[in-house]
Amino acid sequence: MDKYDVIVIGGGHAGIEAALASARLGCKTLMVIFKKDTIGLMSCNPAIGGVGKGQLVKEVDALGGEMGKAADACAIQFRLLNASKGAAAQSTRAQIDRKLYQKYMEKTITKQKNLFFEEAEATGIIVRDNQVVAVKAVAEIFYTKCVVITTGTFLNALIHIGKEEYRGGRRNEPASMQLSESLKRAGLELGRLKTCTPLRLDGKTIDFSRMKVQPPDANVLPFSFSNTGIKLNQLPCYLTYSNLRTHQIIRLALEDKELLHIISQGINPRYCPSIEEKVMRFPEKNRHQLFIEPEGLECEEYYANGLFTFLPQEVQQEFLATIVGLENARITKPGYGIEYDFSPPTQLFPNLETKKIRNLFLAGQINGTTGYEEAAAQGLIAGINAALKTKDKPLLILNRSTSYIGVLIDDLVTKGTDEPYRMFTSRVEYRLILREDNADLRLREIGYNLGLVRKEDYLKMQQKLQAIKRGIEFLRSTRIRPTPEANEKLVRSGTSPIKKIATLEEILKRPQVSLEGLKDLNHVNLDAFKSAWRQIEIEVKYSGFIQRQLKDVERFKNLEKIKLPEDLDYGTISGLSSEIKEKLNRFKPLNLGQASRISGVTPVAITILMVYLRKICPLKER
């Protein structure tokens, strides 16, 4: 009888990162999947990154995950979003060749040492003494020390195309029906969410000449800190719009009360709404943006981003004919809606282990999130912690001050979600110091110490860090005199002349001045720091704001340091309301910081907890 250290159920973005992390940390790992050729399949949009999501991909890469490398290898268009805004808001997004990405991930999984896979349906888990010990498949039982469940939208899933409905976790793939019941019997609470995907179009039937071209960026910054460039040819995307005729057809279809009921029932994703929801929710809008995106270099299929829909296929074809450039477009795959079971994430510890069942970890859409990037981030953390658990090593918990991943997981386990959760920069309090460009500086060492980051990549990060320090010191110590030659160059760059001796740091803080521009100032040589120019410029220009955020982080860390006993019965603490006692006993926060972020827990309650902790033991770092 084979026994595995870790079993991962599912082969999507969460499952891939979980399985690779576990295997790379030396654990005998089994991935249980329906089909080998669906590993890494992009169920919805052929893209990686986006606002808030690009940061997640960079952090996954910094910790030693695979998504960033795969995206770079398969990208067919890179764009830096919010490029005109500050560094804290900028996020990378890349269109991906869907087939190449799936093949890349399948090859990576099959070549990985310590990693095995089984084409089977996981039908349940076996739990003894509140601890998972095995995974049941249709014809076999696999015994293990830890389990990571990453089932995406497959749990008890139901697909809708208009009034037509059928069981399926993805187009032409079966739903996972029995696993849901097994999880319920084991004591987990399950809820219900739904989402939808847009129609795909035959590129040969699209009139791109009537749309606005969105070209790729000329200068590409790869996702992976291990890469210096990309290999594939870059393609444009195209922009068009819905219109009043489109909306009229949609409204007419929604006069069918049965169809409207199907679309309206349940919780729809706020941040990825269907076209019919947008039409109903924003009746004053005459049009909505639609991005027509290529699915691959050698694929004629295009993804209609913005035309997410539950509507019948005949209605999809009818409203498509009203859109500029799509009048004669042929639908290759209709859009569809899908509803599925999820596990409310407040049932998890911040290491993504369930509170009720030891050694059981959940990651991805089963935790109520949406998006490949959110799934990959959770999968990586769950896989790392499952591996560490088998080795009796301290588990990895990233807090809100270290990373977007820390914010994502903290939001889920302390606040929960009743709609598909999506990461945004606005969710991150310390986003000025948690930027895309410095994810390696923040997290590379953690990945290296775990054993997931190669020594050469770790040393590359160290060299970058030293270049930043030396570069900033050079700017602080190098002074420029107000000579006619220097002032002429300053005026030419769009800024005012200096009247007294100034450091390069003082000059660089001016909005009009760039680090590149300083090179022409009295033959200043900055070539030694070129690998870190972007970070040097950001650190100098935003130094005041960064210092204020660092002070905020220190205050945050003070609360995070004050641990709460896992067996503390909050019902015995006088002064707390019944509601707060009930919530604290249910969530079992690990520290005061986490307790303070639980909805309804007031600052007064935190003070009462601090006083209580002083009574039972000296208040210090626990």
Coordinates of C-alpha atoms in Angstrom, one line a residue:
M1 CA 0.0 0.0 0.0
D2 CA 1.6 3.3 -1.2
K3 CA 1.5 6.2 1.3
Y4 CA 2.1 9.7 0.2
D5 CA 3.3 12.7 2.3
V6 CA 1.0 15.1 0.5
I7 CA -2.0 14.6 -1.9
V8 CA -3.3 17.5 -4.0
I9 CA -6.8 17.2 -5.4
G10 CA -7.1 19.2 -8.6
G11 CA -4.7 20.3 -11.4
G12 CA -5.6 23.9 -11.9
H13 CA -3.5 27.0 -10.9
A14 CA -3.8 26.3 -7.2
G15 CA -3.2 22.6 -7.6
I16 CA -0.1 23.1 -9.7
E17 CA 1.6 25.4 -7.2
A18 CA 0.6 23.3 -4.3
A19 CA 1.9 20.1 -5.9
L20 CA 5.2 21.6 -7.2
A21 CA 5.9 23.3 -3.8
S22 CA 5.4 20.1 -1.9
A23 CA 7.4 17.9 -4.3
R24 CA 10.3 20.5 -4.4
L25 CA 10.4 20.5 -0.7
G26 CA 11.2 16.8 -0.8
C27 CA 7.7 15.3 -0.1
K28 CA 6.3 12.3 -2.0
T29 CA 3.4 14.1 -3.6
L30 CA 0.4 12.8 -5.5
M31 CA -1.8 14.9 -7.7
V32 CA -5.3 13.5 -8.3
I33 CA -6.9 14.9 -11.4
F34 CA -9.6 14.0 -13.9
K35 CA -7.3 14.2 -17.0
K36 CA -3.6 14.8 -17.4
D37 CA -4.2 17.1 -20.4
T38 CA -6.2 19.5 -18.3
I39 CA -3.4 20.4 -16.0
G40 CA -3.0 24.2 -16.2
L41 CA -6.0 24.6 -18.5
M42 CA -7.1 28.3 -18.5
S43 CA -10.8 27.9 -18.0
C44 CA -11.7 31.5 -18.6
N45 CA -9.6 34.3 -19.9
P46 CA -6.2 33.6 -21.6
A47 CA -4.4 36.1 -19.5
I48 CA -2.2 36.3 -16.4
G49 CA -1.9 39.4 -14.1
G50 CA -3.9 42.6 -14.0
V51 CA -4.6 45.2 -11.4
G52 CA -3.6 43.8 -8.0
K53 CA -3.1 40.4 -9.6
G54 CA 0.2 41.2 -11.2
Q55 CA 1.6 41.7 -7.8
L56 CA 0.4 38.3 -6.7
V57 CA 2.2 36.7 -9.7
K58 CA 5.4 38.5 -8.9
E59 CA 5.2 37.3 -5.3
V60 CA 4.5 33.7 -6.3
D61 CA 7.6 33.9 -8.4
A62 CA 9.7 35.5 -5.6
L63 CA 8.8 32.7 -3.3
G64 CA 9.8 30.0 -5.9
G65 CA 6.4 29.3 -7.6
E66 CA 5.9 28.5 -11.3
M67 CA 3.2 30.9 -12.6
G68 CA 5.5 33.8 -13.5
K69 CA 7.9 31.6 -15.4
A70 CA 5.1 29.9 -17.3
A71 CA 3.5 33.3 -18.2
D72 CA 6.8 34.6 -19.5
A73 CA 7.3 31.5 -21.6
C74 CA 3.8 31.7 -23.1
A75 CA 3.0 35.4 -23.3
I76 CA 1.8 36.9 -26.5
Q77 CA 1.1 40.5 -25.2
F78 CA 2.5 42.3 -22.2
R79 CA 1.0 45.6 -20.9
L80 CA 1.8 47.6 -17.8
L81 CA -1.6 48.7 -16.4
N82 CA -1.8 52.1 -14.7
A83 CA 1.5 53.1 -16.2
S84 CA 0.6 56.8 -15.9
K85 CA 0.0 56.4 -12.2
G86 CA 2.4 55.9 -9.3
A87 CA 4.5 52.8 -8.8
A88 CA 2.1 51.5 -6.1
A89 CA -0.8 51.3 -8.6
Q90 CA 1.1 49.8 -11.5
S91 CA 0.4 46.1 -12.4
T92 CA 1.6 43.8 -15.2
R93 CA -0.9 41.9 -17.4
A94 CA 0.0 39.5 -20.1
Q95 CA -2.1 37.7 -22.8
I96 CA -1.2 34.1 -22.8
D97 CA -1.1 31.4 -25.5
R98 CA -3.7 29.1 -23.9
K99 CA -2.4 25.8 -25.5
L100 CA 1.3 26.6 -24.8
Y101 CA 0.5 27.4 -21.2
Q102 CA -1.3 24.1 -20.6
K103 CA 1.5 22.2 -22.3
Y104 CA 4.2 24.0 -20.3
M105 CA 2.5 23.2 -17.0
E106 CA 1.8 19.6 -18.0
K107 CA 5.5 19.1 -18.9
T108 CA 6.6 20.8 -15.6
I109 CA 4.4 18.6 -13.5
T110 CA 5.4 15.3 -15.3
K111 CA 9.1 16.1 -15.1
Q112 CA 9.1 17.1 -11.4
K113 CA 10.9 14.8 -9.0
N114 CA 8.8 13.4 -6.1
L115 CA 5.6 14.3 -8.0
F116 CA 3.2 11.6 -9.2
F117 CA -0.3 12.0 -10.7
E118 CA -3.4 9.8 -10.9
E119 CA -6.1 10.2 -13.4
A120 CA -9.1 9.6 -11.2
E121 CA -12.1 11.4 -9.5
A122 CA -11.5 12.1 -5.9
T123 CA -14.8 11.1 -4.2
G124 CA -14.1 11.8 -0.6
I125 CA -11.6 12.1 2.3
I126 CA -11.2 9.8 5.2
V127 CA -10.9 11.4 8.6
R128 CA -9.9 9.8 11.9
D129 CA -9.7 11.6 15.2
N130 CA -10.3 15.0 13.4
Q131 CA -7.3 14.4 11.1
V132 CA -7.4 13.5 7.4
V133 CA -5.6 10.3 6.7
A134 CA -6.6 9.4 3.1
V135 CA -8.3 10.4 -0.1
K136 CA -10.9 8.1 -1.7
A137 CA -11.1 7.7 -5.5
V138 CA -13.7 5.7 -7.4
A139 CA -11.6 2.5 -7.4
E140 CA -8.9 3.2 -4.8
I141 CA -7.9 4.7 -1.5
F142 CA -4.7 6.8 -1.3
Y143 CA -3.2 7.2 2.2
T144 CA -1.4 10.4 3.2
K145 CA -0.1 12.7 5.9
C146 CA -1.7 15.9 4.4
V147 CA -4.2 16.8 1.8
V148 CA -4.6 20.0 -0.2
I149 CA -8.0 20.4 -2.0
T150 CA -7.9 22.7 -5.0
T151 CA -11.1 21.9 -6.9
G152 CA -11.9 25.2 -8.5
T153 CA -15.5 25.4 -9.8
F154 CA -16.0 21.6 -9.9
L155 CA -17.6 20.9 -6.5
N156 CA -21.3 20.0 -7.1
A157 CA -21.2 22.2 -10.2
L158 CA -24.0 23.2 -12.5
I159 CA -23.6 24.9 -15.9
H160 CA -26.2 27.3 -17.3
I161 CA -26.6 28.4 -20.9
G162 CA -29.9 30.2 -20.8
K163 CA -32.6 27.8 -19.5
E164 CA -30.4 24.8 -20.5
E165 CA -28.5 23.4 -17.6
Y166 CA -26.3 20.3 -17.0
R167 CA -23.8 19.0 -14.5
G168 CA -20.2 20.0 -15.3
G169 CA -17.2 21.7 -13.6
R170 CA -16.0 23.2 -16.9
R171 CA -17.2 22.9 -20.5
N172 CA -17.2 19.2 -21.5
E173 CA -15.8 18.1 -18.1
P174 CA -17.8 16.4 -15.3
A175 CA -18.5 17.9 -12.0
S176 CA -17.2 16.5 -8.7
M177 CA -20.4 15.4 -7.0
Q178 CA -19.4 13.1 -4.2
L179 CA -16.5 15.1 -2.7
S180 CA -18.9 17.9 -1.5
E181 CA -20.9 15.4 0.5
S182 CA -17.8 13.9 2.0
L183 CA -16.6 17.4 3.1
K184 CA -19.9 18.1 4.7
R185 CA -19.9 14.8 6.6
A186 CA -16.4 15.7 7.8
G187 CA -17.8 18.8 9.4
L188 CA -17.0 21.6 6.9
E189 CA -19.7 24.1 6.1
L190 CA -20.3 24.7 2.4
G191 CA -21.9 27.6 0.5
R192 CA -22.8 28.3 -3.0
L193 CA -21.3 30.8 -5.5
K194 CA -21.6 31.4 -9.2
T195 CA -19.7 33.0 -12.1
C196 CA -19.8 33.1 -15.9
T197 CA -17.5 33.1 -18.8
P198 CA -17.7 34.9 -22.2
L199 CA -18.2 33.6 -25.7
R200 CA -15.3 32.7 -27.9
L201 CA -15.3 33.9 -31.6
D202 CA -13.8 32.7 -34.9
G203 CA -11.1 35.3 -35.7
K204 CA -11.6 34.8 -39.4
T205 CA -15.1 36.2 -39.1
I206 CA -14.1 39.4 -37.1
D207 CA -13.6 42.8 -38.8
F208 CA -10.6 44.1 -36.8
S209 CA -10.3 47.1 -39.0
R210 CA -13.3 48.7 -37.4
M211 CA -11.9 48.3 -33.9
K212 CA -9.3 50.3 -31.9
V213 CA -6.0 48.5 -31.8
Q214 CA -4.3 47.9 -28.4
P215 CA -0.7 47.2 -29.2
P216 CA 1.7 45.4 -26.7
D217 CA 4.2 47.4 -24.7
A218 CA 7.5 48.1 -26.5
N219 CA 9.5 47.6 -23.3
V220 CA 8.6 44.4 -21.5
L221 CA 9.3 43.6 -17.8
P222 CA 8.8 39.9 -17.4
F223 CA 6.9 38.5 -14.5
S224 CA 9.7 36.2 -13.3
F225 CA 12.7 37.8 -11.5
S226 CA 14.7 34.9 -13.0
N227 CA 14.0 36.2 -16.6
T228 CA 15.4 39.1 -18.5
G229 CA 13.1 39.0 -21.5
I230 CA 10.4 37.1 -23.4
K231 CA 10.6 34.9 -26.5
L232 CA 7.3 34.8 -28.3
N233 CA 6.0 37.3 -30.9
Q234 CA 3.7 39.8 -29.4
L235 CA 0.1 40.4 -30.7
P236 CA -2.3 43.2 -30.5
C237 CA -5.7 43.1 -28.7
Y238 CA -8.7 45.1 -30.0
L239 CA -11.3 47.4 -28.4
T240 CA -14.9 47.8 -29.3
Y241 CA -18.2 48.6 -27.5
S242 CA -21.7 47.4 -26.9
N243 CA -24.4 49.9 -27.8
L244 CA -28.1 50.7 -27.2
R245 CA -29.2 48.1 -29.8
T246 CA -27.1 45.5 -27.9
H247 CA -28.7 46.5 -24.6
Q248 CA -32.2 46.5 -26.1
I249 CA -31.8 42.8 -27.2
I250 CA -30.6 41.8 -23.8
R251 CA -33.4 43.6 -22.0
L252 CA -36.0 42.0 -24.3
A253 CA -34.5 38.5 -23.5
L254 CA -34.7 39.3 -19.8
E255 CA -38.5 39.8 -20.1
D256 CA -38.6 36.0 -19.8
K257 CA -39.2 35.7 -16.1
E258 CA -37.9 32.2 -15.9
L259 CA -34.6 33.2 -17.6
L260 CA -34.4 36.3 -15.4
H261 CA -34.8 34.1 -12.3
I262 CA -32.0 31.8 -13.3
I263 CA -29.6 34.7 -13.9
S264 CA -30.6 36.6 -10.8
Q265 CA -30.6 33.8 -8.2
G266 CA -27.6 33.3 -6.1
I267 CA -24.5 35.5 -5.6
N268 CA -23.0 36.8 -8.8
P269 CA -19.4 38.1 -9.0
R270 CA -19.3 41.8 -8.4
Y271 CA -16.0 42.4 -10.2
C272 CA -16.6 40.3 -13.2
P273 CA -20.3 40.8 -14.0
S274 CA -22.1 39.4 -17.0
I275 CA -23.1 41.8 -19.8
E276 CA -26.8 41.4 -18.8
E277 CA -26.0 42.4 -15.2
K278 CA -24.2 45.5 -16.4
V279 CA -27.2 46.4 -18.6
M280 CA -29.6 46.0 -15.7
R281 CA -27.3 47.6 -13.1
F282 CA -26.3 50.6 -15.2
P283 CA -29.3 51.6 -17.3
E284 CA -27.9 55.1 -17.8
K285 CA -24.9 53.7 -19.7
N286 CA -25.1 53.7 -23.5
R287 CA -22.2 51.4 -24.0
H288 CA -19.7 49.1 -22.3
Q289 CA -16.1 48.3 -23.2
L290 CA -15.4 44.9 -24.9
F291 CA -11.8 43.7 -25.4
I292 CA -11.3 41.1 -28.2
E293 CA -8.2 39.1 -27.2
P294 CA -6.3 36.4 -29.1
E295 CA -6.2 32.9 -27.5
G296 CA -2.8 32.0 -29.1
L297 CA -0.3 32.5 -31.8
E298 CA -1.6 29.7 -34.0
C299 CA -5.2 29.8 -32.9
E300 CA -7.9 31.6 -34.8
E301 CA -10.1 31.8 -31.7
Y302 CA -10.6 35.1 -29.9
Y303 CA -11.9 35.7 -26.3
A304 CA -14.6 38.4 -26.0
N305 CA -13.6 40.0 -22.7
G306 CA -16.6 41.9 -21.4
L307 CA -19.3 39.6 -22.9
F308 CA -19.6 37.3 -19.9
T309 CA -23.1 35.9 -20.1
F310 CA -25.7 33.4 -18.9
L311 CA -28.0 34.1 -21.9
P312 CA -29.2 31.5 -24.4
Q313 CA -26.8 31.0 -27.4
E314 CA -29.3 32.3 -29.9
V315 CA -29.5 35.6 -27.9
Q316 CA -25.7 35.7 -27.8
Q317 CA -25.6 35.5 -31.6
E318 CA -28.3 38.1 -31.9
F319 CA -26.6 40.8 -29.7
L320 CA -23.2 40.0 -31.2
A321 CA -24.5 41.1 -34.6
T322 CA -25.1 44.7 -33.2
I323 CA -21.5 45.3 -32.1
V324 CA -19.0 47.1 -34.4
G325 CA -16.6 44.6 -35.9
L326 CA -18.5 41.6 -34.7
E327 CA -21.6 41.9 -37.0
N328 CA -20.6 38.7 -38.8
A329 CA -18.6 37.0 -36.1
R330 CA -19.2 33.3 -35.6
I331 CA -19.5 31.9 -32.0
T332 CA -17.1 28.9 -31.6
K333 CA -18.1 28.4 -27.9
P334 CA -21.0 30.1 -26.3
G335 CA -20.6 31.9 -23.0
Y336 CA -22.1 30.1 -20.0
G337 CA -22.7 30.5 -16.3
I338 CA -21.6 28.0 -13.6
E339 CA -22.6 27.6 -9.9
Y340 CA -20.6 25.6 -7.5
D341 CA -19.9 24.8 -3.9
F342 CA -17.3 26.6 -1.8
S343 CA -16.1 26.4 1.7
P344 CA -16.4 29.8 3.6
P345 CA -12.7 30.6 4.3
T346 CA -13.2 31.7 8.0
Q347 CA -13.0 27.9 8.6
L348 CA -9.3 28.2 7.9
F349 CA -6.2 29.2 9.9
P350 CA -3.9 31.7 8.1
N351 CA -1.7 28.8 7.0
L352 CA -4.8 27.6 5.0
E353 CA -5.3 24.5 7.2
T354 CA -8.9 23.8 8.2
K355 CA -9.7 24.4 11.9
K356 CA -11.9 21.4 12.2
I357 CA -9.8 18.8 10.4
R358 CA -6.1 18.7 11.0
N359 CA -3.7 18.3 8.0
L360 CA -6.4 19.3 5.5
F361 CA -5.6 22.5 3.5
L362 CA -7.9 24.3 1.0
A363 CA -6.7 26.6 -1.8
G364 CA -8.2 28.5 -4.7
Q365 CA -11.9 28.9 -5.6
I366 CA -13.0 26.5 -3.0
N367 CA -12.1 29.3 -0.6
G368 CA -14.4 31.8 -2.4
T369 CA -11.9 33.5 -4.6
T370 CA -11.9 34.2 -8.3
G371 CA -8.9 34.4 -10.6
Y372 CA -5.9 32.3 -11.6
E373 CA -3.5 34.5 -9.6
E374 CA -5.4 34.3 -6.3
A375 CA -5.6 30.6 -6.8
A376 CA -1.9 30.2 -7.5
A377 CA -1.0 32.3 -4.5
Q378 CA -3.1 30.2 -2.1
G379 CA -1.9 26.9 -3.7
L380 CA 1.7 27.8 -3.2
I381 CA 1.1 28.7 0.5
A382 CA -1.0 25.6 1.1
G383 CA 1.5 23.3 -0.6
I384 CA 4.4 24.8 1.3
N385 CA 2.6 24.4 4.6
A386 CA 1.4 20.9 3.9
A387 CA 5.0 19.9 3.2
L388 CA 6.3 21.7 6.3
K389 CA 3.6 20.0 8.4
T390 CA 4.8 16.6 7.3
K391 CA 8.3 17.5 8.5
D392 CA 7.1 19.0 11.8
K393 CA 8.6 22.4 10.8
P394 CA 7.2 25.8 11.6
L395 CA 4.5 26.8 9.1
L396 CA 4.7 29.8 6.8
I397 CA 2.3 32.7 7.5
L398 CA 2.6 35.9 5.5
N399 CA 1.0 38.9 7.2
R400 CA -0.5 42.1 5.6
S401 CA 2.7 44.1 6.0
T402 CA 4.8 41.6 3.9
S403 CA 2.8 40.9 0.8
Y404 CA -0.4 41.0 -1.3
I405 CA -0.6 37.2 -0.6
G406 CA -0.7 38.1 3.1
V407 CA -3.5 40.5 2.5
L408 CA -5.4 38.0 0.4
I409 CA -5.3 35.2 3.0
D410 CA -5.9 37.5 5.9
D411 CA -9.0 39.0 4.3
L412 CA -10.3 35.5 3.6
V413 CA -9.7 33.9 7.0
T414 CA -10.7 37.0 9.2
K415 CA -13.5 38.6 7.1
G416 CA -14.7 35.7 4.9
T417 CA -16.5 36.4 1.7
D418 CA -20.1 35.9 0.5
E419 CA -19.2 36.7 -3.2
P420 CA -16.2 35.7 -5.4
Y421 CA -13.2 37.5 -3.9
R422 CA -10.8 39.3 -6.2
M423 CA -7.6 41.1 -5.3
F424 CA -7.2 44.8 -6.0
T425 CA -4.4 47.3 -5.0
S426 CA -7.1 49.2 -3.0
R427 CA -7.4 46.2 -0.6
V428 CA -3.7 46.7 0.5
E429 CA -3.0 49.2 3.2
Y430 CA 0.8 49.3 2.6
R431 CA 0.8 49.2 -1.2
L432 CA 3.5 51.8 -1.5
I433 CA 6.0 49.4 0.0
L434 CA 4.4 46.2 -1.4
R435 CA 5.0 46.9 -5.1
E436 CA 5.5 44.7 -8.1
D437 CA 9.1 45.8 -8.6
N438 CA 10.3 44.9 -5.0
A439 CA 8.5 41.5 -4.5
D440 CA 11.9 39.8 -4.8
L441 CA 13.4 42.1 -2.2
R442 CA 10.6 41.2 0.2
L443 CA 10.1 37.5 -0.4
R444 CA 13.1 36.0 -2.1
E445 CA 14.9 35.2 1.1
I446 CA 11.8 33.3 2.5
G447 CA 11.7 31.2 -0.7
Y448 CA 15.4 30.6 -0.5
N449 CA 15.4 29.5 3.1
L450 CA 12.5 27.2 2.4
G451 CA 14.5 25.6 -0.5
L452 CA 12.3 26.7 -3.4
V453 CA 14.5 29.5 -4.8
R454 CA 17.8 28.7 -6.5
K455 CA 21.0 30.1 -5.0
E456 CA 21.8 32.0 -8.2
D457 CA 18.4 33.7 -8.1
Y458 CA 18.9 34.5 -4.4
L459 CA 22.3 36.0 -5.0
K460 CA 20.9 38.0 -7.9
M461 CA 18.4 39.6 -5.5
Q462 CA 21.2 40.3 -3.0
Q463 CA 23.2 42.1 -5.7
K464 CA 20.1 44.1 -6.6
L465 CA 19.6 45.1 -3.0
Q466 CA 23.3 46.2 -2.6
A467 CA 23.0 48.2 -5.9
I468 CA 19.9 50.0 -4.5
K469 CA 21.8 50.9 -1.3
R470 CA 24.9 52.1 -3.1
G471 CA 22.9 54.0 -5.6
I472 CA 20.9 55.9 -3.0
E473 CA 24.1 56.6 -1.1
F474 CA 25.7 57.9 -4.2
L475 CA 22.8 60.3 -4.9
R476 CA 22.9 61.5 -1.3
S477 CA 26.6 62.2 -1.3
T478 CA 27.0 63.6 -4.9
R479 CA 26.6 67.4 -5.0
I480 CA 26.0 69.6 -8.0
R481 CA 27.0 73.3 -8.1
P482 CA 24.7 75.9 -9.7
T483 CA 26.9 76.3 -12.8
P484 CA 25.4 77.8 -16.0
E485 CA 26.0 74.4 -17.7
A486 CA 24.2 72.4 -15.0
N487 CA 21.3 74.9 -14.8
E488 CA 20.9 74.9 -18.6
K489 CA 20.5 71.1 -18.5
L490 CA 18.0 71.3 -15.7
V491 CA 15.9 73.8 -17.5
R492 CA 16.1 71.7 -20.7
S493 CA 14.7 68.7 -18.7
G494 CA 11.6 70.8 -17.7
T495 CA 12.6 71.8 -14.1
S496 CA 13.8 75.0 -12.5
P497 CA 17.5 75.8 -12.1
I498 CA 19.3 75.5 -8.7
K499 CA 20.5 78.5 -6.8
K500 CA 22.8 76.7 -4.4
I501 CA 24.7 73.4 -4.1
A502 CA 22.2 70.5 -4.2
T503 CA 22.6 66.7 -3.9
L504 CA 21.5 64.5 -6.7
E505 CA 18.9 63.0 -4.3
E506 CA 17.3 66.5 -3.8
I507 CA 17.2 67.1 -7.6
L508 CA 15.7 63.6 -8.3
K509 CA 12.8 64.3 -5.9
R510 CA 11.5 66.8 -8.3
P511 CA 8.6 65.4 -10.3
Q512 CA 10.1 66.4 -13.7
V513 CA 13.4 64.8 -13.1
S514 CA 14.2 61.1 -13.8
L515 CA 17.2 59.0 -13.0
E516 CA 17.9 58.7 -16.7
G517 CA 17.9 62.5 -17.0
L518 CA 20.5 62.8 -14.2
K519 CA 23.1 61.0 -16.4
D520 CA 23.5 64.2 -18.5
L521 CA 24.1 66.4 -15.5
N522 CA 27.8 67.2 -15.2
H523 CA 28.8 63.7 -16.5
V524 CA 27.2 61.9 -13.6
N525 CA 27.9 58.1 -14.0
L526 CA 25.0 55.9 -12.8
D527 CA 25.8 52.9 -14.9
A528 CA 27.0 50.9 -11.9
F529 CA 23.4 51.0 -10.5
K530 CA 21.5 50.4 -13.8
S531 CA 20.1 47.0 -12.7
A532 CA 18.3 48.8 -9.8
W533 CA 17.4 52.1 -11.4
R534 CA 13.7 51.7 -11.1
Q535 CA 13.8 50.8 -7.4
I536 CA 16.3 53.6 -6.7
E537 CA 14.1 56.2 -8.3
I538 CA 10.9 55.0 -6.5
E539 CA 12.7 54.9 -3.1
V540 CA 14.0 58.5 -3.6
K541 CA 10.8 60.0 -5.1
Y542 CA 8.5 58.5 -2.5
S543 CA 10.8 58.4 0.5
G544 CA 8.6 60.6 2.7
F545 CA 5.5 58.4 2.0
I546 CA 7.5 55.2 2.4
Q547 CA 8.9 56.2 5.7
R548 CA 5.3 57.0 7.0
Q549 CA 4.1 53.6 5.8
L550 CA 7.1 51.9 7.5
K551 CA 6.0 53.5 10.8
D552 CA 2.5 52.3 10.2
V553 CA 3.9 48.8 9.6
E554 CA 5.7 48.9 12.9
R555 CA 2.5 49.8 14.8
F556 CA 0.8 46.9 12.9
K557 CA 3.5 44.5 13.8
N558 CA 3.2 45.4 17.5
L559 CA -0.4 44.0 17.5
E560 CA 0.7 41.0 15.4
K561 CA 3.4 40.1 18.0
I562 CA 0.8 39.7 20.8
K563 CA -0.2 36.1 20.4
L564 CA -3.6 34.7 21.7
P565 CA -3.7 31.2 23.2
E566 CA -5.4 28.7 20.8
D567 CA -7.4 27.3 23.6
L568 CA -8.6 30.6 25.0
D569 CA -12.3 30.6 25.9
Y570 CA -13.4 34.1 25.1
G571 CA -16.8 33.4 26.8
T572 CA -15.0 33.7 30.2
I573 CA -13.7 37.2 29.5
S574 CA -15.9 39.9 31.2
G575 CA -16.5 43.1 29.3
L576 CA -16.8 41.6 25.9
S577 CA -20.3 41.6 24.3
S578 CA -21.9 38.3 23.5
E579 CA -21.5 39.0 19.8
I580 CA -17.8 39.6 20.1
K581 CA -17.3 36.5 22.3
E582 CA -19.1 34.4 19.8
K583 CA -17.0 35.7 16.9
L584 CA -13.7 35.3 18.7
N585 CA -14.6 31.8 19.7
R586 CA -15.6 31.0 16.1
F587 CA -12.6 32.5 14.4
K588 CA -9.9 31.7 17.0
P589 CA -7.5 34.5 15.9
L590 CA -3.8 33.8 16.4
N591 CA -2.9 37.3 17.6
L592 CA -4.4 40.7 18.5
G593 CA -3.8 42.0 15.0
Q594 CA -6.0 39.3 13.4
A595 CA -8.6 39.8 16.2
S596 CA -8.8 43.5 15.4
R597 CA -9.7 42.8 11.8
I598 CA -12.6 40.5 12.5
S599 CA -15.8 42.3 11.5
G600 CA -17.5 43.7 14.6
V601 CA -14.5 43.4 17.0
T602 CA -14.1 46.9 18.3
P603 CA -11.0 48.8 19.5
V604 CA -12.5 48.6 23.0
A605 CA -12.6 44.8 22.8
I606 CA -8.9 44.8 21.8
T607 CA -8.1 46.9 24.9
I608 CA -10.0 44.4 27.1
L609 CA -8.1 41.5 25.5
M610 CA -4.8 43.3 26.2
V611 CA -5.8 43.9 29.9
Y612 CA -6.8 40.2 30.2
L613 CA -3.5 39.0 28.7
R614 CA -1.6 41.1 31.2
K615 CA -3.4 39.3 34.0
I616 CA -2.7 35.8 32.8
C617 CA 0.9 36.5 31.8
P618 CA 3.3 39.4 31.2
L619 CA 2.4 41.3 28.0
K620 CA 5.3 40.8 25.7
E621 CA 6.1 39.2 22.4
R622 CA 4.7 35.7 22.6

